[in-house]
Every structure is written in C-alpha cells, then in structure tokens.
mmCIF file of C-alpha atoms in Angstrom:
data_model
loop_
_atom_site.group_PDB
_atom_site.id
_atom_site.type_symbol
_atom_site.label_atom_id
_atom_site.label_comp_id
_atom_site.label_asym_id
_atom_site.label_seq_id
_atom_site.Cartn_x
_atom_site.Cartn_y
_atom_site.Cartn_z
ATOM 1 C CA GLU A 1 1.265 15.917 -0.027
ATOM 2 C CA CYS A 2 -2.295 15.545 -1.190
ATOM 3 C CA SER A 3 -5.852 16.132 -0.074
ATOM 4 C CA PRO A 4 -8.592 13.461 0.014
ATOM 5 C CA SER A 5 -9.956 14.745 -3.307
ATOM 6 C CA GLN A 6 -6.497 14.464 -4.887
ATOM 7 C CA PHE A 7 -6.181 10.970 -3.427
ATOM 8 C CA TRP A 8 -9.399 9.864 -5.141
ATOM 9 C CA GLU A 9 -8.364 11.536 -8.391
ATOM 10 C CA MET A 10 -5.120 9.520 -8.400
ATOM 11 C CA ALA A 11 -6.895 6.317 -7.353
ATOM 12 C CA LEU A 12 -9.451 6.650 -10.142
ATOM 13 C CA GLU A 13 -6.905 7.710 -12.771
ATOM 14 C CA PRO A 14 -7.103 4.327 -14.600
ATOM 15 C CA LEU A 15 -10.651 5.239 -15.624
ATOM 16 C CA CYS A 16 -9.239 8.154 -17.609
ATOM 17 C CA LEU A 17 -7.188 5.698 -19.684
ATOM 18 C CA MET A 18 -10.209 3.608 -20.669
ATOM 19 C CA GLU A 19 -12.890 4.103 -23.259
ATOM 20 C CA LEU A 20 -15.883 4.833 -21.042
ATOM 21 C CA ASN A 21 -19.521 5.104 -21.943
ATOM 22 C CA SER A 22 -21.214 8.474 -21.615
ATOM 23 C CA LYS A 23 -22.743 7.703 -18.203
ATOM 24 C CA LEU A 24 -19.396 6.819 -16.669
ATOM 25 C CA GLU A 25 -17.689 9.820 -18.234
ATOM 26 C CA LYS A 26 -20.378 12.109 -16.873
ATOM 27 C CA ALA A 27 -20.216 10.493 -13.412
ATOM 28 C CA TYR A 28 -16.453 10.923 -13.319
ATOM 29 C CA GLN A 29 -16.776 14.577 -14.360
ATOM 30 C CA ILE A 30 -19.332 15.129 -11.599
ATOM 31 C CA CYS A 31 -16.865 13.597 -9.126
ATOM 32 C CA GLN A 32 -14.189 16.040 -10.207
ATOM 33 C CA ASN A 33 -16.562 18.993 -10.041
ATOM 34 C CA ASN A 34 -17.651 18.004 -6.531
ATOM 35 C CA GLN A 35 -14.126 17.363 -5.197
ATOM 36 C CA PHE A 36 -14.842 13.603 -5.132
ATOM 37 C CA ASN A 37 -17.353 13.874 -2.312
ATOM 38 C CA LYS A 38 -19.113 10.824 -0.894
ATOM 39 C CA LEU A 39 -22.319 11.082 -2.926
ATOM 40 C CA SER A 40 -20.586 11.473 -6.300
ATOM 41 C CA LEU A 41 -18.139 8.662 -5.494
ATOM 42 C CA GLU A 42 -20.975 6.322 -4.544
ATOM 43 C CA ASN A 43 -22.672 7.045 -7.860
ATOM 44 C CA LEU A 44 -19.472 6.462 -9.840
ATOM 45 C CA ILE A 45 -18.638 3.193 -8.051
ATOM 46 C CA SER A 46 -22.224 2.027 -8.566
ATOM 47 C CA LEU A 47 -21.946 2.673 -12.311
ATOM 48 C CA ILE A 48 -18.608 0.804 -12.391
ATOM 49 C CA ASN A 49 -20.412 -2.105 -10.744
ATOM 50 C CA GLN A 50 -23.153 -1.974 -13.383
ATOM 51 C CA GLN A 51 -20.466 -2.517 -16.034
ATOM 52 C CA GLY A 52 -19.644 -5.834 -14.347
ATOM 53 C CA TRP A 53 -16.326 -4.469 -13.039
ATOM 54 C CA ARG A 54 -14.835 -4.311 -9.559
ATOM 55 C CA PHE A 55 -12.544 -1.484 -8.539
ATOM 56 C CA VAL A 56 -9.570 -2.846 -6.552
ATOM 57 C CA LEU A 57 -7.690 -0.319 -4.428
ATOM 58 C CA LEU A 58 -4.321 -1.373 -2.976
ATOM 59 C CA LEU A 59 -3.266 0.742 0.011
ATOM 60 C CA ASP A 60 0.179 0.089 1.465
ATOM 61 C CA GLN A 61 1.420 1.652 4.724
ATOM 62 C CA PHE A 62 -2.139 2.560 5.656
ATOM 63 C CA GLU A 63 -0.958 3.922 9.004
ATOM 64 C CA VAL A 64 0.402 6.980 7.171
ATOM 65 C CA PHE A 65 -3.188 8.246 6.828
ATOM 66 C CA LEU A 66 -3.306 8.644 10.607
ATOM 67 C CA GLU A 67 -0.244 10.882 10.544
ATOM 68 C CA HIS A 68 -1.204 12.996 7.542
ATOM 69 C CA PRO A 69 -2.722 16.416 8.404
ATOM 70 C CA GLN A 70 -5.206 16.223 5.509
ATOM 71 C CA PHE A 71 -6.547 12.813 6.611
ATOM 72 C CA ASN A 72 -5.980 12.218 10.322
ATOM 73 C CA LYS A 73 -8.866 14.512 11.316
ATOM 74 C CA ASN A 74 -11.078 13.726 8.346
ATOM 75 C CA TRP A 75 -13.872 11.434 9.547
ATOM 76 C CA ALA A 76 -15.607 11.724 6.182
ATOM 77 C CA PHE A 77 -12.679 10.137 4.338
ATOM 78 C CA PHE A 78 -12.760 6.981 6.448
ATOM 79 C CA THR A 79 -16.557 6.715 6.439
ATOM 80 C CA THR A 80 -16.522 7.094 2.645
ATOM 81 C CA LEU A 81 -14.046 4.206 2.365
ATOM 82 C CA ARG A 82 -16.318 2.130 4.572
ATOM 83 C CA SER A 83 -19.464 3.068 2.664
ATOM 84 C CA LEU A 84 -17.957 2.266 -0.725
ATOM 85 C CA ALA A 85 -16.368 -1.019 0.329
ATOM 86 C CA ALA A 86 -18.979 -2.464 2.667
ATOM 87 C CA SER A 87 -22.287 -1.326 1.219
ATOM 88 C CA ARG A 88 -23.172 -4.500 -0.667
ATOM 89 C CA THR A 89 -21.983 -8.047 -1.414
ATOM 90 C CA PRO A 90 -20.010 -8.536 -3.511
ATOM 91 C CA SER A 91 -18.606 -5.063 -3.048
ATOM 92 C CA PRO A 92 -17.877 -3.028 -6.203
ATOM 93 C CA LEU A 93 -14.876 -1.578 -4.319
ATOM 94 C CA VAL A 94 -12.296 -4.053 -3.035
ATOM 95 C CA LEU A 95 -9.833 -2.740 -0.448
ATOM 96 C CA VAL A 96 -6.507 -4.517 0.010
ATOM 97 C CA ILE A 97 -4.858 -2.773 2.952
ATOM 98 C CA ALA A 98 -1.355 -3.368 4.321
ATOM 99 C CA SER A 99 -0.095 -1.767 7.510
ATOM 100 C CA ASN A 100 2.690 -2.058 10.054
ATOM 101 C CA GLN A 101 0.077 -1.590 12.805
ATOM 102 C CA SER A 102 -2.674 -3.882 13.983
ATOM 103 C CA LEU A 103 -6.286 -2.814 13.557
ATOM 104 C CA LYS A 104 -6.818 -1.976 17.246
ATOM 105 C CA PRO A 105 -4.597 1.168 17.227
ATOM 106 C CA PHE A 106 -6.481 2.340 14.124
ATOM 107 C CA HIS A 107 -9.792 2.040 15.943
ATOM 108 C CA GLN A 108 -8.395 3.964 18.890
ATOM 109 C CA GLN A 109 -6.821 6.744 16.820
ATOM 110 C CA ILE A 110 -9.710 7.215 14.406
ATOM 111 C CA GLN A 111 -12.445 6.844 17.012
ATOM 112 C CA HIS A 112 -11.660 10.148 18.744
ATOM 113 C CA LEU A 113 -13.033 11.889 15.636
ATOM 114 C CA SER A 114 -16.511 10.573 16.414
ATOM 115 C CA PRO A 115 -16.541 8.758 19.783
ATOM 116 C CA SER A 116 -20.284 8.052 19.783
ATOM 117 C CA THR A 117 -20.250 5.898 16.631
ATOM 118 C CA SER A 118 -19.046 2.346 16.032
ATOM 119 C CA PRO A 119 -15.449 1.812 14.860
ATOM 120 C CA VAL A 120 -15.379 2.913 11.243
ATOM 121 C CA LEU A 121 -12.974 0.184 10.091
ATOM 122 C CA ASN A 122 -14.553 -2.729 11.957
ATOM 123 C CA PHE A 123 -15.753 -4.199 8.651
ATOM 124 C CA LEU A 124 -12.116 -5.150 7.952
ATOM 125 C CA GLU A 125 -11.781 -7.482 10.939
ATOM 126 C CA GLY A 126 -13.029 -10.565 9.123
ATOM 127 C CA GLY A 127 -10.297 -10.440 6.484
ATOM 128 C CA LEU A 128 -7.139 -9.851 8.507
ATOM 129 C CA THR A 129 -3.960 -11.763 7.712
ATOM 130 C CA ALA A 130 -0.864 -11.280 9.867
ATOM 131 C CA LEU A 131 2.399 -11.615 7.951
ATOM 132 C CA GLY A 132 5.260 -12.986 10.046
ATOM 133 C CA GLY A 133 8.982 -13.076 9.399
ATOM 134 C CA LEU A 134 10.797 -15.773 7.481
ATOM 135 C CA SER A 135 12.392 -18.606 9.412
ATOM 136 C CA GLU A 136 16.144 -19.079 9.063
ATOM 137 C CA SER A 137 15.609 -22.250 7.040
ATOM 138 C CA LYS A 138 13.259 -20.379 4.666
ATOM 139 C CA MET A 139 15.827 -17.602 4.231
ATOM 140 C CA ASP A 140 18.498 -20.230 3.536
ATOM 141 C CA HIS A 141 16.250 -21.801 0.917
ATOM 142 C CA LEU A 142 15.493 -18.505 -0.829
ATOM 143 C CA LEU A 143 19.118 -17.376 -0.823
ATOM 144 C CA ALA A 144 20.351 -20.774 -2.022
ATOM 145 C CA HIS A 145 17.922 -20.749 -4.956
ATOM 146 C CA ASN A 146 18.584 -17.188 -6.016
ATOM 147 C CA LYS A 147 19.561 -16.963 -9.681
ATOM 148 C CA PRO A 148 22.410 -16.476 -10.204
ATOM 149 C CA PRO A 149 23.464 -18.158 -6.920
ATOM 150 C CA LEU A 150 24.754 -15.924 -4.131
ATOM 151 C CA PRO A 151 28.174 -16.685 -2.664
ATOM 152 C CA GLN A 152 28.074 -18.332 0.766
ATOM 153 C CA LYS A 153 29.788 -15.321 2.371
ATOM 154 C CA ALA A 154 27.110 -12.986 0.977
ATOM 155 C CA ARG A 155 24.339 -15.203 2.344
ATOM 156 C CA GLN A 156 25.847 -15.113 5.823
ATOM 157 C CA LEU A 157 26.097 -11.321 5.670
ATOM 158 C CA ILE A 158 22.546 -10.799 4.433
ATOM 159 C CA LYS A 159 20.644 -12.972 6.926
ATOM 160 C CA PRO A 160 21.356 -10.936 10.090
ATOM 161 C CA MET A 161 20.759 -7.700 8.196
ATOM 162 C CA VAL A 162 17.152 -8.427 7.253
ATOM 163 C CA GLY A 163 15.757 -9.979 10.429
ATOM 164 C CA GLY A 164 13.547 -12.403 8.500
ATOM 165 C CA HIS A 165 11.669 -9.626 6.681
ATOM 166 C CA PRO A 166 10.810 -10.879 3.143
ATOM 167 C CA TYR A 167 10.990 -7.505 1.433
ATOM 168 C CA LEU A 168 14.211 -6.461 3.180
ATOM 169 C CA LEU A 169 15.707 -9.752 2.029
ATOM 170 C CA ASN A 170 14.922 -8.719 -1.536
ATOM 171 C CA VAL A 171 16.430 -5.263 -0.931
ATOM 172 C CA ALA A 172 19.649 -6.722 0.509
ATOM 173 C CA VAL A 173 20.048 -9.128 -2.416
ATOM 174 C CA SER A 174 19.498 -6.301 -4.904
ATOM 175 C CA GLU A 175 22.194 -4.221 -3.172
ATOM 176 C CA PHE A 176 24.603 -7.151 -3.424
ATOM 177 C CA TRP A 177 24.014 -7.509 -7.176
ATOM 178 C CA LYS A 178 24.285 -3.757 -7.645
ATOM 179 C CA ALA A 179 27.681 -3.811 -5.925
ATOM 180 C CA SER A 180 28.669 -6.877 -7.927
ATOM 181 C CA SER A 181 27.909 -5.129 -11.231
ATOM 182 C CA ASN A 182 30.210 -2.306 -10.054
ATOM 183 C CA GLY A 183 32.983 -4.750 -9.182
ATOM 184 C CA GLU A 184 32.453 -4.234 -5.434
ATOM 185 C CA GLN A 185 30.913 -7.589 -4.504
ATOM 186 C CA ASP A 186 33.616 -8.201 -1.851
ATOM 187 C CA SER A 187 33.121 -4.815 -0.190
ATOM 188 C CA PHE A 188 30.523 -5.977 2.310
ATOM 189 C CA GLU A 189 30.749 -2.808 4.399
ATOM 190 C CA THR A 190 29.742 -0.806 1.322
ATOM 191 C CA ILE A 191 26.840 -3.172 0.612
ATOM 192 C CA GLU A 192 25.668 -3.022 4.212
ATOM 193 C CA GLN A 193 25.850 0.777 4.291
ATOM 194 C CA ALA A 194 23.905 1.070 1.013
ATOM 195 C CA PHE A 195 21.250 -1.259 2.429
ATOM 196 C CA TYR A 196 20.799 0.783 5.616
ATOM 197 C CA ASP A 197 20.829 4.047 3.656
ATOM 198 C CA ARG A 198 17.912 2.814 1.544
ATOM 199 C CA ILE A 199 15.943 1.849 4.641
ATOM 200 C CA GLN A 200 16.655 5.128 6.417
ATOM 201 C CA ASN A 201 15.683 7.173 3.370
ATOM 202 C CA GLY A 202 12.599 5.091 2.661
ATOM 203 C CA SER A 203 13.954 4.300 -0.822
ATOM 204 C CA LEU A 204 13.126 0.602 -0.758
ATOM 205 C CA ILE A 205 12.079 0.286 -4.389
ATOM 206 C CA SER A 206 14.939 -0.907 -6.531
ATOM 207 C CA PRO A 207 14.933 -0.163 -10.264
ATOM 208 C CA GLN A 208 14.766 -3.393 -12.237
#
C-alpha cells in the first residue's frame, strides 16, 4: 500500500545509508520536498551518474503495478521510469524487470492511459528473456545433488508438485527440510499441504 512517491522513497533508500556529497544530499532533499516528481528525480539520477555510479532497480512481479490503484492510472509514473532508464547510453538507471506476463499485455493495459502516444515500455523489447520451466532431467539433477541428499521418495513427491518451476522447486525442498527438522519427514501429506499453503498465501520466501 504505497503511492508512487513512497515507492521512489523506498527505492532510493540506499542513498540515505551512504556518505553523500552536498550536491547529492540537496538533490535528494529536493526530491522528498517535491514528492519525487519527474524533474527532481531526473536531476538526482543525473548527479548519481556524475559520481560514476549506476542505480540498479530490481522490480519483481511488475504486473502488480497494473492492478494497484495508485499506479494503474498513473501515466506519469511509467513515463518517468522510461525517461530515467532510456534517456542516455549507458543509462544511469538500470531496470531489471520480472513479470508473469509478456510485454504485449502491458502495452495494451497501459496504453489506454494515453492512446495517442507510443507504447511507454517499448524500450524494454530489446532486452527480453523468457524463462521456461525445468526439464524432468534437470529437476532430477538438482534434486540428486541437493546437500544433504534428498530421499528418493521425497524426490518423487516433489517433482509433480512444482511443475518444473525453479523457485517452487526450492520452496518444496525447503518445506521437506523444515518437516525433517521437526521429525515429520515421512509425513508427505503434511509437507504437500504446507507447500500449497505457502503458495496460496503468497509466502514464498523461506527464512534461512
């Protein structure tokens, strides 16, 4: 639950942990005072670039922006991303975006905000990489080389649960070891239920 200005404040939080020169400190303060608008952000990113740095922004589940009431009708947010990331080469802002949707639905959903302009995210098209599922042989290899080794019965249970998804494979293995530490490694129904509960609740991050 955040606004675009709160998003940028969180994204730029690492700057607050660094010893900045007076120009950068002032530029950041101006950003805060102006609710991180486009002009103040461009100035701040430009000053970061002058320091010889590049600001890398990792955005997972990017499709959530299109469902969020503070962002899905905010043309300025998307045009600001484009302006900051595509204004020069090399760009002082690097965007690494992951999504469960292809780029085409993004164009279609965002474009209704300003139908007369070109697709705002078309600058991303040159750097797309589609991530496919793991083959059965690759899953077998990963499960066989897990340390400590997984029992054969556990491997056979896990493979159909994850559907070749690399991250879900990691989640399923972590649930097995969690059950094992509780003395429940043979209770596969419990492991399976815990796995599906984590997916349903969106709690995919496992404490290490």
